[in-house]
Amino acid sequence: MREILGRRRRLLSKRGDGTPELIGAALTYATEWQWPVLPGVAADPQGAGRCGCPDPECTVPGAHPFDPGLLAATTDGRMVRWWWGNRPTAPIVMATGGKAPCAVSLPALPAARALEALDRMGMRLGPVVASPARWAILVKPYSMEQLGELLYAKDFVPGSLRFHSEGGYLALPPSETGQGEIRWERAPLPGSASPWVPDVEAVVDAVVEALTRTGVSAPEF
């Protein structure tokens, strides 16, 4: 029990100034859960909602890799300490797929309604990452071929669904990005192993059914 509580404190701890302890969370993801991570490009301090990268029209401000690039994502605790020791406020970006979970995301409002419907259906979900704009349901790693077959078999799939698979990325809590705070809508349960996540087929089937049943129209963004 002491070990489990210690992990939870490291994941959710805050510094004395109230700022989330990013390095503690990054180390939990990388060294305990074996999720490869790297620091994201920070939001532009000179402009609210803007990214620190050179793209003036960046669609995920502060929530993506830039320098280093995505291929640098690692589970090496020494590298994680060095990165966040030099960039203590950098967002935590996970490279999806491979050792880490993949994700299915959709806009925040229909996501909230879909989760309520999934709860009523008795659907078991793992962690859910929330930003002000989008929520992402973590799932087991899947291939693009597997995803293609899954989507092809469906009559309708909301165009607003996004799929974060091998070669993709996702900002993790407690990062602060140009779009706002990244938080857990459904937090991982503390434990000695990487959090449980469902299969992508189960999540996509349930989300599409929930959106259809509730009449929720997920906007195309």
Coordinates of C-alpha atoms in Angstrom, one line a residue:
M1 CA 0.0 0.0 0.0
R2 CA 2.8 2.4 0.8
E3 CA 4.3 1.8 -2.6
I4 CA 1.0 2.4 -4.4
L5 CA 0.3 5.6 -2.5
G6 CA 3.8 6.8 -3.2
R7 CA 3.3 6.4 -6.9
R8 CA 0.0 8.3 -6.8
R9 CA 1.7 11.2 -4.9
R10 CA 4.4 11.4 -7.5
L11 CA 1.9 11.5 -10.3
L12 CA -0.3 14.2 -8.7
S13 CA 2.2 16.1 -6.6
K14 CA 2.6 19.9 -6.8
R15 CA 5.5 22.1 -6.1
G16 CA 5.3 24.7 -3.3
D17 CA 4.1 27.4 -5.7
G18 CA 1.1 25.2 -6.7
T19 CA 2.5 24.3 -10.2
P20 CA 2.0 20.7 -11.1
E21 CA 5.2 18.7 -10.7
L22 CA 5.7 17.7 -14.3
I23 CA 9.0 15.9 -13.9
G24 CA 7.4 13.5 -11.3
A25 CA 4.5 12.7 -13.7
A26 CA 7.0 12.3 -16.7
L27 CA 9.1 9.9 -14.6
T28 CA 6.0 7.8 -13.7
Y29 CA 4.9 7.5 -17.3
A30 CA 8.4 6.7 -18.6
T31 CA 10.0 4.5 -15.9
E32 CA 7.1 2.9 -14.2
W33 CA 4.5 2.6 -17.0
Q34 CA 7.1 2.3 -19.9
W35 CA 5.3 5.0 -21.9
P36 CA 7.9 6.8 -24.1
V37 CA 7.7 10.6 -23.5
L38 CA 9.5 13.7 -24.5
P39 CA 9.0 17.5 -23.8
G40 CA 6.6 19.3 -26.0
V41 CA 7.1 22.7 -27.5
A42 CA 5.7 25.2 -25.0
A43 CA 3.0 27.7 -25.7
D44 CA 4.1 31.1 -26.9
P45 CA 4.4 33.3 -23.8
Q46 CA 3.7 36.4 -25.9
G47 CA 0.4 35.3 -27.2
A48 CA -2.5 33.4 -25.5
G49 CA -3.5 30.3 -27.4
R50 CA -0.5 30.5 -29.7
C51 CA 2.3 27.9 -30.1
G52 CA 6.0 28.4 -29.5
C53 CA 6.8 26.6 -32.8
P54 CA 7.4 28.5 -36.1
D55 CA 3.9 27.6 -37.5
P56 CA 1.6 30.6 -36.9
E57 CA -1.4 28.4 -37.6
C58 CA -0.5 25.5 -35.4
T59 CA -3.6 23.5 -34.5
V60 CA -2.3 22.0 -31.3
P61 CA -0.4 24.9 -29.7
G62 CA 2.1 23.8 -27.1
A63 CA 1.0 20.2 -27.3
H64 CA 3.3 18.6 -29.8
P65 CA 7.0 17.7 -30.2
F66 CA 9.3 20.1 -32.0
D67 CA 12.9 20.0 -30.6
P68 CA 13.6 17.2 -29.9
G69 CA 11.4 15.4 -32.5
L70 CA 9.0 12.6 -31.8
L71 CA 11.6 9.9 -32.5
A72 CA 13.5 11.0 -29.4
A73 CA 10.7 9.8 -27.0
T74 CA 12.1 7.6 -24.4
T75 CA 11.5 5.6 -21.2
D76 CA 15.0 6.4 -19.9
G77 CA 14.7 8.1 -16.5
R78 CA 18.1 9.9 -16.9
M79 CA 17.0 11.5 -20.1
V80 CA 13.6 12.5 -18.6
R81 CA 15.3 14.1 -15.6
W82 CA 17.7 16.0 -17.9
W83 CA 14.9 17.3 -20.2
W84 CA 12.6 18.5 -17.4
G85 CA 15.5 19.7 -15.3
N86 CA 16.3 22.2 -18.2
R87 CA 12.7 22.7 -19.2
P88 CA 10.6 22.3 -16.0
T89 CA 7.4 23.7 -17.5
A90 CA 7.5 21.8 -20.8
P91 CA 4.3 19.8 -21.6
I92 CA 4.6 16.0 -21.4
V93 CA 4.1 14.4 -24.8
M94 CA 3.7 10.6 -25.2
A95 CA 4.6 8.8 -28.4
T96 CA 1.5 6.6 -29.0
G97 CA 1.8 3.0 -30.1
G98 CA 4.5 0.5 -29.6
K99 CA 5.1 0.3 -25.8
A100 CA 2.5 3.0 -25.1
P101 CA -1.2 3.1 -25.5
C102 CA -2.9 4.5 -28.6
A103 CA -5.9 6.8 -28.3
V104 CA -9.3 7.7 -29.8
S105 CA -10.3 11.4 -29.4
L106 CA -13.3 13.5 -30.1
P107 CA -14.5 17.0 -29.3
A108 CA -15.0 17.7 -25.6
L109 CA -18.8 18.2 -25.5
P110 CA -19.8 15.1 -27.4
A111 CA -17.1 13.2 -25.6
A112 CA -18.6 14.0 -22.2
R113 CA -22.1 12.9 -23.4
A114 CA -20.6 9.8 -25.0
L115 CA -18.9 8.8 -21.7
E116 CA -22.2 9.3 -19.8
A117 CA -23.8 6.9 -22.4
L118 CA -21.0 4.4 -22.1
D119 CA -21.3 4.4 -18.3
R120 CA -25.0 3.6 -18.7
M121 CA -24.2 0.8 -21.1
G122 CA -21.7 -0.7 -18.6
M123 CA -18.7 -0.2 -20.9
R124 CA -15.4 -0.5 -19.0
L125 CA -13.0 2.3 -19.9
G126 CA -9.4 3.0 -18.9
P127 CA -7.8 6.4 -18.5
V128 CA -9.3 9.4 -20.4
V129 CA -7.2 12.5 -21.1
A130 CA -9.1 15.8 -21.4
S131 CA -8.1 19.2 -22.8
P132 CA -10.5 22.1 -23.1
A133 CA -11.1 21.2 -26.8
R134 CA -10.9 17.4 -27.0
W135 CA -11.0 14.3 -24.9
A136 CA -8.9 11.2 -25.7
I137 CA -9.8 7.6 -24.6
L138 CA -6.6 5.5 -24.2
V139 CA -6.7 2.1 -25.9
K140 CA -4.4 -0.8 -26.6
P141 CA -1.9 -0.3 -29.4
Y142 CA -3.4 -1.0 -32.9
S143 CA -2.1 -1.0 -36.4
M144 CA -3.3 1.2 -39.3
E145 CA -4.4 -2.0 -41.1
Q146 CA -6.5 -3.0 -38.0
L147 CA -8.0 0.5 -37.8
G148 CA -8.8 0.5 -41.6
E149 CA -10.7 -2.8 -41.4
L150 CA -12.6 -1.5 -38.3
L151 CA -13.7 1.7 -39.9
Y152 CA -14.5 0.1 -43.3
A153 CA -17.0 -2.3 -41.6
K154 CA -19.0 0.6 -40.3
D155 CA -21.8 2.4 -42.0
F156 CA -21.0 5.7 -40.3
V157 CA -18.1 7.0 -38.3
P158 CA -18.2 10.7 -37.1
G159 CA -15.6 12.7 -39.0
S160 CA -14.6 14.4 -35.7
L161 CA -13.1 11.2 -34.3
R162 CA -9.3 11.2 -34.4
F163 CA -7.0 8.2 -34.0
H164 CA -3.6 8.5 -32.3
S165 CA -1.7 5.4 -33.3
E166 CA 1.9 4.4 -34.1
G167 CA 3.8 7.5 -35.1
G168 CA 1.4 9.8 -33.3
Y169 CA 1.4 11.6 -30.0
L170 CA -0.7 12.9 -27.2
A171 CA -0.1 15.5 -24.5
L172 CA -0.5 14.1 -21.0
P173 CA -1.5 15.6 -17.6
P174 CA -0.5 17.8 -15.9
S175 CA 0.7 19.7 -18.9
E176 CA -0.2 23.3 -19.7
T177 CA -0.6 24.0 -23.4
G178 CA -1.7 26.9 -25.6
Q179 CA -5.3 25.4 -25.4
G180 CA -5.3 25.2 -21.7
E181 CA -4.7 22.6 -19.0
I182 CA -4.4 18.9 -19.8
R183 CA -6.0 16.8 -17.1
W184 CA -7.4 13.4 -16.3
E185 CA -11.2 13.1 -16.9
R186 CA -10.8 9.4 -15.8
A187 CA -7.5 9.1 -13.9
P188 CA -5.5 5.9 -14.0
L189 CA -5.7 3.8 -10.8
P190 CA -2.4 3.7 -9.0
G191 CA -0.7 0.4 -9.1
S192 CA 2.5 -1.4 -9.9
A193 CA 1.9 -1.9 -13.6
S194 CA 0.9 0.2 -16.6
P195 CA -2.8 1.2 -16.4
W196 CA -5.3 -1.2 -18.1
V197 CA -6.8 0.1 -21.4
P198 CA -9.5 -1.4 -23.6
D199 CA -9.3 -2.7 -27.2
V200 CA -9.8 0.0 -29.9
E201 CA -12.6 -2.1 -31.5
A202 CA -14.7 -2.0 -28.3
V203 CA -14.2 1.8 -27.8
V204 CA -15.0 2.7 -31.4
D205 CA -18.0 0.4 -31.5
A206 CA -19.3 1.8 -28.2
V207 CA -18.6 5.5 -29.0
V208 CA -20.3 5.4 -32.4
E209 CA -23.3 3.5 -30.9
A210 CA -23.5 6.0 -28.0
L211 CA -23.4 9.0 -30.3
T212 CA -26.0 7.5 -32.5
R213 CA -28.3 6.5 -29.6
T214 CA -28.1 9.9 -27.9
G215 CA -28.5 11.8 -31.1
V216 CA -25.3 13.7 -30.3
S217 CA -23.8 15.3 -33.4
A218 CA -20.0 15.5 -33.0
P219 CA -18.9 18.6 -35.0
E220 CA -16.4 18.1 -37.8
F221 CA -13.2 19.4 -36.0

